[in-house]
Amino acid sequence: MDSVLIIGAGAAGSVTAQKCAMNRDVFKKVHLASRRLESCEKVAARCVSPIEISQVDADNVDETVALIERVKPDLVINMALPYQDLPIMDACLKTGVHYMDTANYEPRDVAKFEYSWQWAYHDRYAERGILGVLGCGFDPGVSNIFCAYAQEHLFDTIETIDIIDCNDGSHGKSFATNFNPEINLREVTQRGKYWKNGEWIDIDPLSISTMIDYPEVGPRKSYLIYHEEEESLVRNIKGLKQIRFWMTFSENYIKHLDVLQSVGMTRIDPVMYKGTPVIPMEFLKELLPPPSSLGENYTGRTSIGCVIDGTKDGKRKTVLIYNVCDHAESYKETGAQAVSYTTGVPPVVGAIQMFQGAWTGNGVLNVEQLPSKPFLDELAKQGLPWHVKEITPDDQAELFAVKS
Amino acid sequence: MDSVLIIGAGAAGSVTAQKCAMNRDVFKKVHLASRRLESCEKVAARCVSPIEISQVDADNVDETVALIERVKPDLVINMALPYQDLPIMDACLKTGVHYMDTANYEPRDVAKFEYSWQWAYHDRYAERGILGVLGCGFDPGVSNIFCAYAQEHLFDTIETIDIIDCNDGSHGKSFATNFNPEINLREVTQRGKYWKNGEWIDIDPLSISTMIDYPEVGPRKSYLIYHEEEESLVRNIKGLKQIRFWMTFSENYIKHLDVLQSVGMTRIDPVMYKGTPVIPMEFLKELLPPPSSLGENYTGRTSIGCVIDGTKDGKRKTVLIYNVCDHAESYKETGAQAVSYTTGVPPVVGAIQMFQGAWTGNGVLNVEQLPSKPFLDELAKQGLPWHVKEITPDDQAELFAVKS
């Protein structure tokens, strides 16, 4: 295995392609395809070694099949929109090529984040003898693998997991989202939920918040939201009693979100405008700065990790596993800020696991079902160093105090 | 003169039509026309006496001319959008029929509020022997007439005028504008200015605010904005040294405005959406509740007036002239809240002045150039009682303290 096809040339896809081009010992052939060939050309110009490019409409299974048959990759890394997960999975199934993505499928017309659609491919992928790796970005992705690593190496039993996600960066714009605005706002404006004692507990959007002390950043107000990796971790981390996901949002972000929601600009149903149906959320995307424009002058860092509480050798143990990534350094290396960087590097690390034989198997798997140690070793080499720190619950007193 | 044609069946136009239908001694024939006949039908159903209705596209001069030739009104009251002032003035000029409106013309593509375009019709109207009355709503309109009344009856010299406009009502929606959102937001988001010692002083939008003690409402934070009646009052109030316009906005309104501006939703230039040009401000209008939907359950009052400072018989004198209008009472009478009511009643009072002979003349005039006393006497009878109160500058200490 030595040939990879990356579909999607947005900010994260650009990082993935550039990182593959930096690892020619593993990736003999790197092919990047996107709806707009111009986007691919820009990425190719940034790559340290030559890559091939193509135009493709990833909504169209036949087009993607034709591309795969022409390029003959061993693996397709899907860095397109979540809407396109299923058509790309279909194309891989038809051509018998391995599949990997960084975000779960969602339908365009309903903000519904769940793995059911993709897990349904498991048997067909297994029969075809191919592997589909789901959610191999940062979170989902590295966050899941931190949990798997904790389960395998640090704990006898894990009781609670809090995934904590802080972007302590500043892009200097009055309002912008760090990745596709449509996907970002759909995620944040949905109802929140978390899992406790075997059931999902629903909450109003952004109705639970607390201060979390982020490594290398400090205390930041964080909101409980639902995030897709919780669904698979609940299945794959044995004996888990509670999992929650927390994300920082600035007051300014919350203010914008409040207003955009209250006036209906985050709606995903069409509104008639002079005889043309316009989807407010999609129109808003046209108004906001594209995430790829945020890299320049972006300062600060992301600090993302897992606070895991459980037992080891009969004693209570609490661990923080995390990565801190600097916006300006990411930009200097790849022309993309840290949110895109932390999303774009992990699938390259995942692909290296597959190409080097550490990740094998058939069917559709989430990343925590695959070996964690070799992935994390490689992750640090590829620009995302990670740290394990034993803490006491008092170190995150406010987090542990949040009543459900 | 006994026949009136009203063009525009929005919330304020509905009030105008209903009030005309209540005054059949003056208006023998009342005809209402609008782009959508359905809107006219709804208004007609509310009228206490039968009115005629027609469909018309007021952007189209020929259509309006044909309508005027068929209806043969003595006066056209323009309650349509400001964009349509000039085509309707053209139609009146062609047919030799008097004209009246409540807001000055503005082009669709530039937020520019000034009388130049309409004043340019003066000579042609004079030659044709017809009268065009500009700005006969509440503000502009009654506010100008309060000033004219003060000049004629209360002062020897007027030095400063502060027009103060408070909507202390609550419509229970998270965000809505009280009249056409497009016009309202264009007015508020433009740069502010006021007039002092012979020149206009430009300020950043909403950058000057102060507390004003509104009659029957109390102290409310108010913002200095530019409002069109200042342009004509500067010409028509002799010896004036300063005029400013103040309006209350809630914190919630300002928050919405901030965000909508920062994301570009108040832009009036087209943005491409899937190959279709969409004007953000116009699209926003489709999302917000229509002003006509705000009447029900609207509570509270408007309190609008003029604080006028000058001399009488050699002594300093400060006067507050104002009207207070209750949203729920307005709604009960006309199905429209107080902002629409206070805009829709004054043109009926102005029309009565013309039909009864108190307002005569040829050419294009602003309302303060016409007799104030008979207008104000009738205004009180038609549902908008007004009050004159002598105050001391200390009663509006914060207002008078605002440094320029």
Coordinates of N, CA, C and O in Angstrom, one line a residue, chain B residues 221-372:
Chain B
K221 N -32.5 55.4 27.9 CA -31.3 55.6 27.2 C -31.7 55.9 25.7 O -32.5 55.1 25.1
S222 N -31.1 56.9 25.2 CA -31.5 57.3 23.8 C -30.3 57.6 23.0 O -29.2 58.1 23.5
Y223 N -30.3 57.3 21.7 CA -29.2 57.5 20.8 C -29.4 58.6 19.8 O -30.5 58.8 19.3
L224 N -28.4 59.4 19.6 CA -28.4 60.4 18.6 C -28.3 59.8 17.2 O -27.3 59.1 16.9
I225 N -29.4 59.9 16.4 CA -29.3 59.4 15.0 C -29.7 60.6 14.1 O -30.3 61.6 14.6
Y226 N -29.5 60.5 12.8 CA -30.0 61.5 11.9 C -31.4 61.1 11.5 O -31.7 59.9 11.2
H227 N -32.3 62.1 11.4 CA -33.6 61.8 11.0 C -34.0 62.9 10.0 O -33.7 64.1 10.2
E228 N -34.8 62.5 9.0 CA -35.0 63.4 7.9 C -35.6 64.7 8.1 O -35.3 65.7 7.4
E229 N -36.5 64.9 9.1 CA -37.1 66.2 9.3 C -36.1 67.2 9.7 O -36.4 68.4 9.6
E230 N -34.9 66.9 10.2 CA -34.0 67.9 10.5 C -33.6 68.7 9.3 O -33.3 69.9 9.4
E231 N -33.5 68.1 8.2 CA -33.1 68.8 7.0 C -34.0 70.0 6.6 O -33.6 71.1 6.3
S232 N -35.4 69.7 6.7 CA -36.3 70.8 6.4 C -36.4 71.8 7.5 O -36.6 73.0 7.3
L233 N -36.4 71.3 8.8 CA -36.6 72.2 9.9 C -35.4 73.3 10.0 O -35.6 74.4 10.4
V234 N -34.2 72.8 9.6 CA -33.1 73.7 9.6 C -33.4 74.9 8.6 O -33.0 76.1 8.9
R235 N -34.1 74.6 7.6 CA -34.5 75.7 6.6 C -35.6 76.5 7.1 O -35.7 77.7 6.9
N236 N -36.6 75.9 7.8 CA -37.9 76.6 8.1 C -38.0 77.1 9.5 O -39.0 77.9 9.7
I237 N -37.2 76.8 10.4 CA -37.3 77.4 11.7 C -36.2 78.5 11.8 O -35.0 78.2 11.7
K238 N -36.6 79.7 11.9 CA -35.7 80.8 11.7 C -34.8 81.0 12.9 O -35.3 80.9 14.1
G239 N -33.6 81.2 12.7 CA -32.6 81.5 13.8 C -32.2 80.3 14.6 O -31.5 80.5 15.7
L240 N -32.5 79.1 14.2 CA -32.2 77.9 14.9 C -30.6 77.7 14.9 O -29.9 78.0 14.0
K241 N -30.2 77.3 16.2 CA -28.7 77.1 16.3 C -28.3 75.7 16.4 O -27.2 75.3 16.1
Q242 N -29.2 74.8 16.8 CA -28.9 73.4 16.9 C -30.2 72.5 16.8 O -31.2 72.9 17.4
I243 N -30.1 71.4 16.1 CA -31.2 70.5 16.1 C -30.6 69.1 16.1 O -29.6 68.8 15.4
R244 N -31.2 68.2 17.0 CA -30.7 66.8 17.2 C -31.9 65.9 17.2 O -33.0 66.4 17.5
F245 N -31.7 64.7 16.9 CA -32.8 63.7 17.0 C -32.4 62.5 17.8 O -31.3 62.0 17.6
W246 N -33.2 62.1 18.7 CA -32.9 61.0 19.6 C -33.9 59.9 19.6 O -35.1 60.2 19.5
M247 N -33.4 58.7 19.6 CA -34.3 57.6 19.6 C -33.9 56.5 20.7 O -32.7 56.3 20.8
T248 N -34.9 55.9 21.3 CA -34.5 54.8 22.3 C -34.3 53.5 21.5 O -35.1 53.2 20.5
F249 N -33.3 52.8 21.9 CA -33.2 51.4 21.4 C -32.9 50.6 22.6 O -32.0 51.0 23.5
S250 N -33.5 49.4 22.7 CA -33.2 48.5 23.9 C -31.8 47.9 23.7 O -31.3 47.9 22.6
E251 N -31.2 47.4 24.8 CA -30.0 46.7 24.7 C -30.1 45.6 23.7 O -29.1 45.3 23.0
N252 N -31.2 44.9 23.8 CA -31.4 43.7 22.9 C -31.4 44.1 21.4 O -30.8 43.5 20.6
Y253 N -32.0 45.3 21.1 CA -32.1 45.8 19.8 C -30.6 46.1 19.3 O -30.2 45.8 18.2
I254 N -29.9 46.8 20.2 CA -28.5 47.2 19.8 C -27.6 45.9 19.6 O -26.9 45.9 18.7
K255 N -27.9 45.0 20.4 CA -27.1 43.7 20.3 C -27.4 43.0 18.9 O -26.5 42.6 18.2
H256 N -28.7 43.0 18.6 CA -29.0 42.4 17.3 C -28.4 43.2 16.1 O -27.9 42.7 15.2
L257 N -28.5 44.5 16.3 CA -28.0 45.4 15.2 C -26.5 45.2 15.0 O -26.0 45.1 13.9
D258 N -25.8 45.1 16.2 CA -24.3 44.9 16.2 C -24.0 43.6 15.4 O -23.1 43.6 14.5
V259 N -24.6 42.6 15.7 CA -24.3 41.3 15.1 C -24.7 41.3 13.6 O -24.0 40.8 12.8
L260 N -25.9 41.8 13.3 CA -26.4 41.7 11.9 C -25.5 42.6 11.1 O -25.2 42.2 9.9
Q261 N -25.0 43.7 11.6 CA -24.0 44.5 10.9 C -22.7 43.7 10.7 O -22.1 43.7 9.7
S262 N -22.3 43.1 11.8 CA -20.9 42.6 11.8 C -20.9 41.4 10.8 O -19.8 41.1 10.2
V263 N -21.9 40.6 10.7 CA -21.9 39.5 9.8 C -22.3 39.9 8.3 O -22.2 39.1 7.4
G264 N -22.7 41.2 8.2 CA -23.0 41.6 6.8 C -24.5 41.5 6.4 O -24.8 41.7 5.3
M265 N -25.4 41.2 7.4 CA -26.8 41.0 7.0 C -27.5 42.3 6.8 O -28.7 42.3 6.3
T266 N -26.9 43.5 7.1 CA -27.6 44.7 6.8 C -27.0 45.4 5.5 O -27.4 46.5 5.1
R267 N -26.2 44.6 4.8 CA -25.6 45.1 3.5 C -26.8 45.2 2.5 O -27.7 44.5 2.4
I268 N -26.6 46.3 1.6 CA -27.7 46.4 0.6 C -27.1 46.2 -0.8 O -27.8 46.5 -1.8
D269 N -25.9 45.6 -0.9 CA -25.4 45.2 -2.2 C -25.6 43.7 -2.3 O -25.6 43.0 -1.4
P270 N -25.7 43.2 -3.6 CA -26.0 41.8 -3.7 C -24.9 40.9 -3.4 O -23.7 41.2 -3.7
V271 N -25.2 39.8 -2.9 CA -24.2 38.7 -2.6 C -24.7 37.5 -3.3 O -25.8 37.2 -3.3
M272 N -23.7 36.8 -4.0 CA -24.2 35.7 -4.8 C -24.4 34.5 -4.0 O -23.7 34.1 -3.1
Y273 N -25.6 33.8 -4.2 CA -26.0 32.6 -3.5 C -26.4 31.6 -4.6 O -27.4 31.8 -5.2
K274 N -25.6 30.6 -4.8 CA -25.9 29.6 -5.8 C -26.3 30.2 -7.1 O -27.4 29.8 -7.7
G275 N -25.6 31.2 -7.6 CA -25.9 31.9 -8.8 C -27.0 32.9 -8.8 O -27.2 33.5 -9.9
T276 N -27.6 33.1 -7.7 CA -28.6 34.2 -7.6 C -28.1 35.3 -6.8 O -27.6 35.1 -5.7
P277 N -28.3 36.6 -7.2 CA -27.9 37.7 -6.4 C -28.9 37.9 -5.3 O -30.1 38.0 -5.5
V278 N -28.5 37.9 -4.0 CA -29.4 38.1 -2.9 C -28.9 39.3 -2.1 O -27.7 39.4 -1.8
I279 N -29.8 40.3 -1.9 CA -29.4 41.4 -1.1 C -29.7 41.1 0.4 O -30.8 40.8 0.8
P280 N -28.6 41.0 1.2 CA -28.7 40.5 2.6 C -29.9 41.3 3.4 O -30.7 40.6 4.0
M281 N -29.9 42.6 3.3 CA -30.9 43.3 4.0 C -32.3 42.9 3.6 O -33.2 42.8 4.4
E282 N -32.5 42.7 2.3 CA -33.9 42.3 1.8 C -34.2 40.9 2.3 O -35.4 40.5 2.5
F283 N -33.2 40.0 2.3 CA -33.4 38.6 2.7 C -33.7 38.6 4.2 O -34.6 37.9 4.7
L284 N -33.0 39.5 5.0 CA -33.3 39.6 6.4 C -34.8 39.9 6.7 O -35.4 39.4 7.6
K285 N -35.3 40.8 5.8 CA -36.7 41.2 5.9 C -37.6 40.0 5.8 O -38.7 40.0 6.5
E286 N -37.3 39.0 5.0 CA -38.1 37.8 4.8 C -38.1 37.0 6.1 O -39.0 36.2 6.3
L287 N -37.0 37.1 6.9 CA -36.9 36.3 8.1 C -37.6 36.9 9.3 O -38.1 36.2 10.1
L288 N -37.6 38.2 9.3 CA -38.1 38.9 10.5 C -39.7 38.9 10.5 O -40.3 38.8 9.5
P289 N -40.3 39.0 11.7 CA -41.7 39.0 11.7 C -42.2 40.3 11.0 O -41.6 41.4 11.2
P290 N -43.2 40.2 10.2 CA -43.7 41.5 9.5 C -44.3 42.4 10.6 O -44.9 41.9 11.5
P291 N -44.0 43.7 10.4 CA -44.5 44.7 11.4 C -46.0 44.5 11.7 O -46.4 44.7 12.8
S292 N -46.7 44.1 10.6 CA -48.2 44.0 10.8 C -48.5 42.9 11.8 O -49.6 42.8 12.3
S293 N -47.6 42.0 12.0 CA -47.9 40.9 12.9 C -47.6 41.2 14.4 O -47.8 40.4 15.3
L294 N -47.1 42.4 14.6 CA -46.6 42.8 16.0 C -47.7 43.4 16.8 O -47.6 43.5 18.0
G295 N -48.9 43.7 16.2 CA -49.9 44.5 16.9 C -50.4 43.7 18.1 O -50.5 44.2 19.2
E296 N -50.8 42.5 17.9 CA -51.5 41.7 18.9 C -50.5 41.5 20.1 O -49.3 41.2 19.9
N297 N -51.0 41.7 21.3 CA -50.3 41.5 22.5 C -49.1 42.6 22.7 O -48.3 42.4 23.6
Y298 N -49.1 43.6 21.8 CA -48.1 44.6 22.0 C -48.6 45.5 23.2 O -49.7 45.9 23.2
T299 N -47.7 45.6 24.2 CA -48.0 46.4 25.3 C -47.1 47.7 25.4 O -46.1 47.7 24.7
G300 N -47.5 48.6 26.3 CA -46.7 49.8 26.4 C -47.1 50.9 25.5 O -48.1 50.9 24.9
R301 N -46.2 52.0 25.5 CA -46.6 53.2 24.8 C -45.5 53.8 24.0 O -44.3 53.5 24.3
T302 N -45.8 54.6 23.0 CA -44.8 55.5 22.4 C -44.9 56.8 23.1 O -46.0 57.2 23.5
S303 N -43.8 57.5 23.2 CA -43.8 58.9 23.8 C -42.8 59.7 22.9 O -41.6 59.5 23.0
I304 N -43.4 60.5 22.0 CA -42.6 61.2 21.0 C -42.9 62.7 21.1 O -44.1 63.1 21.2
G305 N -41.9 63.5 21.1 CA -42.1 65.0 21.1 C -40.9 65.8 20.8 O -39.9 65.3 20.3
C306 N -41.0 67.1 21.1 CA -39.9 68.0 20.9 C -39.6 68.8 22.1 O -40.5 69.3 22.8
V307 N -38.3 68.8 22.5 CA -37.8 69.7 23.6 C -37.3 70.9 22.9 O -36.3 70.9 22.1
I308 N -37.9 72.1 23.1 CA -37.6 73.3 22.3 C -37.1 74.4 23.3 O -37.8 74.6 24.3
D309 N -36.0 75.0 23.0 CA -35.4 75.9 23.9 C -35.2 77.2 23.2 O -34.8 77.2 22.0
G310 N -35.6 78.4 23.8 CA -35.5 79.7 23.1 C -35.9 80.8 24.0 O -35.7 80.7 25.2
T311 N -36.4 81.9 23.5 CA -36.8 83.0 24.3 C -38.2 83.5 24.0 O -38.7 83.3 22.8
K312 N -38.8 84.0 25.0 CA -40.2 84.6 24.8 C -40.2 85.9 25.7 O -39.9 85.8 26.9
D313 N -40.5 87.0 25.1 CA -40.6 88.3 25.8 C -39.3 88.5 26.6 O -39.3 88.9 27.8
G314 N -38.2 88.2 25.9 CA -36.9 88.5 26.5 C -36.4 87.5 27.5 O -35.3 87.6 28.1
K315 N -37.2 86.5 27.8 CA -36.8 85.5 28.8 C -36.5 84.1 28.2 O -37.2 83.8 27.2
R316 N -35.6 83.4 28.8 CA -35.4 82.0 28.4 C -36.6 81.2 28.7 O -37.3 81.3 29.7
K317 N -36.9 80.3 27.7 CA -38.1 79.4 27.8 C -37.8 78.0 27.3 O -37.1 77.9 26.2
T318 N -38.2 77.0 28.0 CA -38.0 75.7 27.5 C -39.4 74.9 27.5 O -40.1 75.0 28.5
V319 N -39.7 74.3 26.4 CA -41.0 73.7 26.2 C -40.9 72.3 25.7 O -40.0 72.0 24.9
L320 N -41.7 71.4 26.3 CA -41.8 70.1 25.8 C -43.2 69.9 25.1 O -44.2 70.1 25.8
I321 N -43.3 69.5 23.9 CA -44.6 69.3 23.2 C -44.5 67.8 22.8 O -43.6 67.4 22.1
Y322 N -45.6 67.1 23.1 CA -45.5 65.6 22.9 C -46.8 64.9 22.8 O -47.9 65.5 23.1
N323 N -46.8 63.7 22.3 CA -47.9 62.8 22.3 C -47.5 61.5 22.9 O -46.4 61.1 22.7
V324 N -48.4 60.9 23.6 CA -48.2 59.5 24.1 C -49.3 58.6 23.5 O -50.4 59.0 23.5
C325 N -48.9 57.5 22.9 CA -49.8 56.7 22.3 C -49.7 55.2 22.8 O -48.6 54.7 22.9
D326 N -50.8 54.6 23.1 CA -50.8 53.3 23.7 C -50.9 52.2 22.6 O -51.8 52.2 21.8
H327 N -50.0 51.2 22.7 CA -50.0 50.1 21.7 C -51.3 49.3 21.7 O -51.9 49.1 20.6
A328 N -51.7 48.9 22.9 CA -52.9 48.1 22.9 C -54.2 48.8 22.5 O -55.0 48.2 21.8
E329 N -54.3 50.1 22.8 CA -55.5 50.8 22.4 C -55.5 51.0 20.9 O -56.5 51.0 20.2
S330 N -54.3 51.3 20.3 CA -54.2 51.5 18.9 C -54.6 50.2 18.2 O -55.3 50.2 17.2
Y331 N -54.1 49.1 18.8 CA -54.4 47.8 18.2 C -55.9 47.5 18.2 O -56.5 47.0 17.3
K332 N -56.5 47.9 19.4 CA -58.0 47.6 19.5 C -58.8 48.4 18.5 O -59.7 47.9 17.9
E333 N -58.3 49.6 18.2 CA -59.1 50.5 17.3 C -58.8 50.1 15.8 O -59.8 50.1 15.0
T334 N -57.6 49.7 15.5 CA -57.2 49.6 14.1 C -56.5 48.3 13.7 O -56.3 48.0 12.5
G335 N -56.2 47.5 14.7 CA -55.5 46.2 14.4 C -54.0 46.5 14.1 O -53.3 45.7 13.6
A336 N -53.5 47.7 14.5 CA -52.1 48.1 14.3 C -51.6 48.7 15.6 O -52.3 49.3 16.3
Q337 N -50.3 48.4 15.9 CA -49.7 49.0 17.1 C -49.4 50.5 16.9 O -49.6 51.1 15.9
A338 N -48.9 51.1 18.0 CA -48.8 52.5 18.1 C -47.8 53.2 17.1 O -48.0 54.3 16.6
V339 N -46.8 52.4 16.7 CA -45.8 53.0 15.7 C -46.5 53.2 14.4 O -46.4 54.2 13.7
S340 N -47.3 52.2 14.0 CA -48.1 52.3 12.7 C -49.2 53.3 12.9 O -49.5 54.1 12.0
Y341 N -49.8 53.3 14.0 CA -51.0 54.2 14.3 C -50.5 55.7 14.2 O -51.1 56.5 13.5
T342 N -49.4 56.0 14.9 CA -48.9 57.4 14.9 C -48.4 57.8 13.5 O -48.4 59.0 13.2
T343 N -48.1 56.9 12.7 CA -47.7 57.2 11.3 C -48.9 57.3 10.4 O -48.9 58.1 9.5
G344 N -49.9 56.5 10.6 CA -51.0 56.4 9.7 C -52.1 57.5 9.9 O -52.8 57.8 9.0
V345 N -52.2 58.0 11.1 CA -53.2 59.0 11.4 C -52.9 60.4 10.8 O -53.7 61.1 10.2
P346 N -51.6 60.9 11.0 CA -51.3 62.3 10.6 C -51.6 62.6 9.1 O -52.2 63.7 8.8
P347 N -51.4 61.7 8.1 CA -51.7 62.0 6.8 C -53.2 62.2 6.6 O -53.7 63.0 5.7
V348 N -54.0 61.5 7.4 CA -55.5 61.7 7.3 C -55.8 63.1 7.8 O -56.6 63.8 7.2
V349 N -55.1 63.5 8.9 CA -55.3 64.9 9.4 C -54.9 65.9 8.4 O -55.5 66.9 8.2
G350 N -53.7 65.6 7.7 CA -53.3 66.5 6.7 C -54.2 66.6 5.5 O -54.5 67.7 5.0
A351 N -54.8 65.5 5.1 CA -55.8 65.5 4.0 C -57.0 66.3 4.4 O -57.6 67.0 3.6
I352 N -57.4 66.2 5.7 CA -58.6 67.0 6.1 C -58.3 68.5 6.0 O -59.1 69.2 5.5
Q353 N -57.0 68.8 6.3 CA -56.6 70.3 6.2 C -56.8 70.7 4.7 O -57.3 71.8 4.4
M354 N -56.3 69.9 3.8 CA -56.4 70.2 2.4 C -57.9 70.2 1.9 O -58.3 71.2 1.2
F355 N -58.6 69.2 2.3 CA -60.0 69.1 1.8 C -60.9 70.2 2.4 O -61.8 70.6 1.8
Q356 N -60.5 70.7 3.6 CA -61.3 71.7 4.3 C -60.8 73.1 4.0 O -61.3 74.1 4.5
G357 N -59.7 73.2 3.3 CA -59.2 74.5 2.8 C -58.1 75.2 3.7 O -57.7 76.3 3.5
A358 N -57.7 74.5 4.8 CA -56.7 75.1 5.7 C -55.3 75.0 5.1 O -54.5 75.9 5.4
W359 N -55.1 74.0 4.4 CA -53.8 73.8 3.7 C -54.0 74.0 2.2 O -54.6 73.2 1.6
T360 N -53.4 75.1 1.7 CA -53.5 75.3 0.3 C -52.2 75.7 -0.2 O -51.2 75.9 0.5
G361 N -52.0 75.9 -1.5 CA -50.8 76.3 -2.1 C -50.4 75.4 -3.3 O -51.1 74.4 -3.5
N362 N -49.3 75.8 -3.9 CA -48.8 75.0 -5.1 C -47.4 74.8 -4.8 O -46.7 75.5 -4.2
G363 N -46.9 73.7 -5.4 CA -45.5 73.3 -5.3 C -45.3 72.2 -4.3 O -46.3 71.6 -3.9
V364 N -44.1 72.0 -3.9 CA -43.7 70.9 -2.9 C -43.4 71.6 -1.6 O -42.4 72.4 -1.5
L365 N -44.1 71.3 -0.5 CA -43.9 71.9 0.8 C -43.7 70.8 1.8 O -44.3 69.7 1.8
N366 N -42.8 71.1 2.8 CA -42.8 70.3 4.0 C -43.9 70.8 5.0 O -44.3 72.0 4.9
V367 N -44.3 69.9 5.9 CA -45.5 70.2 6.6 C -45.4 71.5 7.5 O -46.4 72.1 7.8
E368 N -44.1 71.8 8.0 CA -44.0 72.9 8.8 C -44.2 74.2 8.1 O -44.2 75.3 8.7
Q369 N -44.3 74.2 6.8 CA -44.6 75.4 6.0 C -46.1 75.7 5.8 O -46.4 76.6 5.2
L370 N -46.9 74.8 6.4 CA -48.3 75.0 6.4 C -48.9 75.3 7.7 O -48.2 75.0 8.7
P371 N -50.1 75.8 7.8 CA -50.6 76.2 9.2 C -50.6 75.1 10.2 O -51.2 74.0 9.9
S372 N -50.1 75.3 11.3 CA -50.0 74.3 12.3 C -51.2 74.1 13.2 O -51.5 73.0 13.6

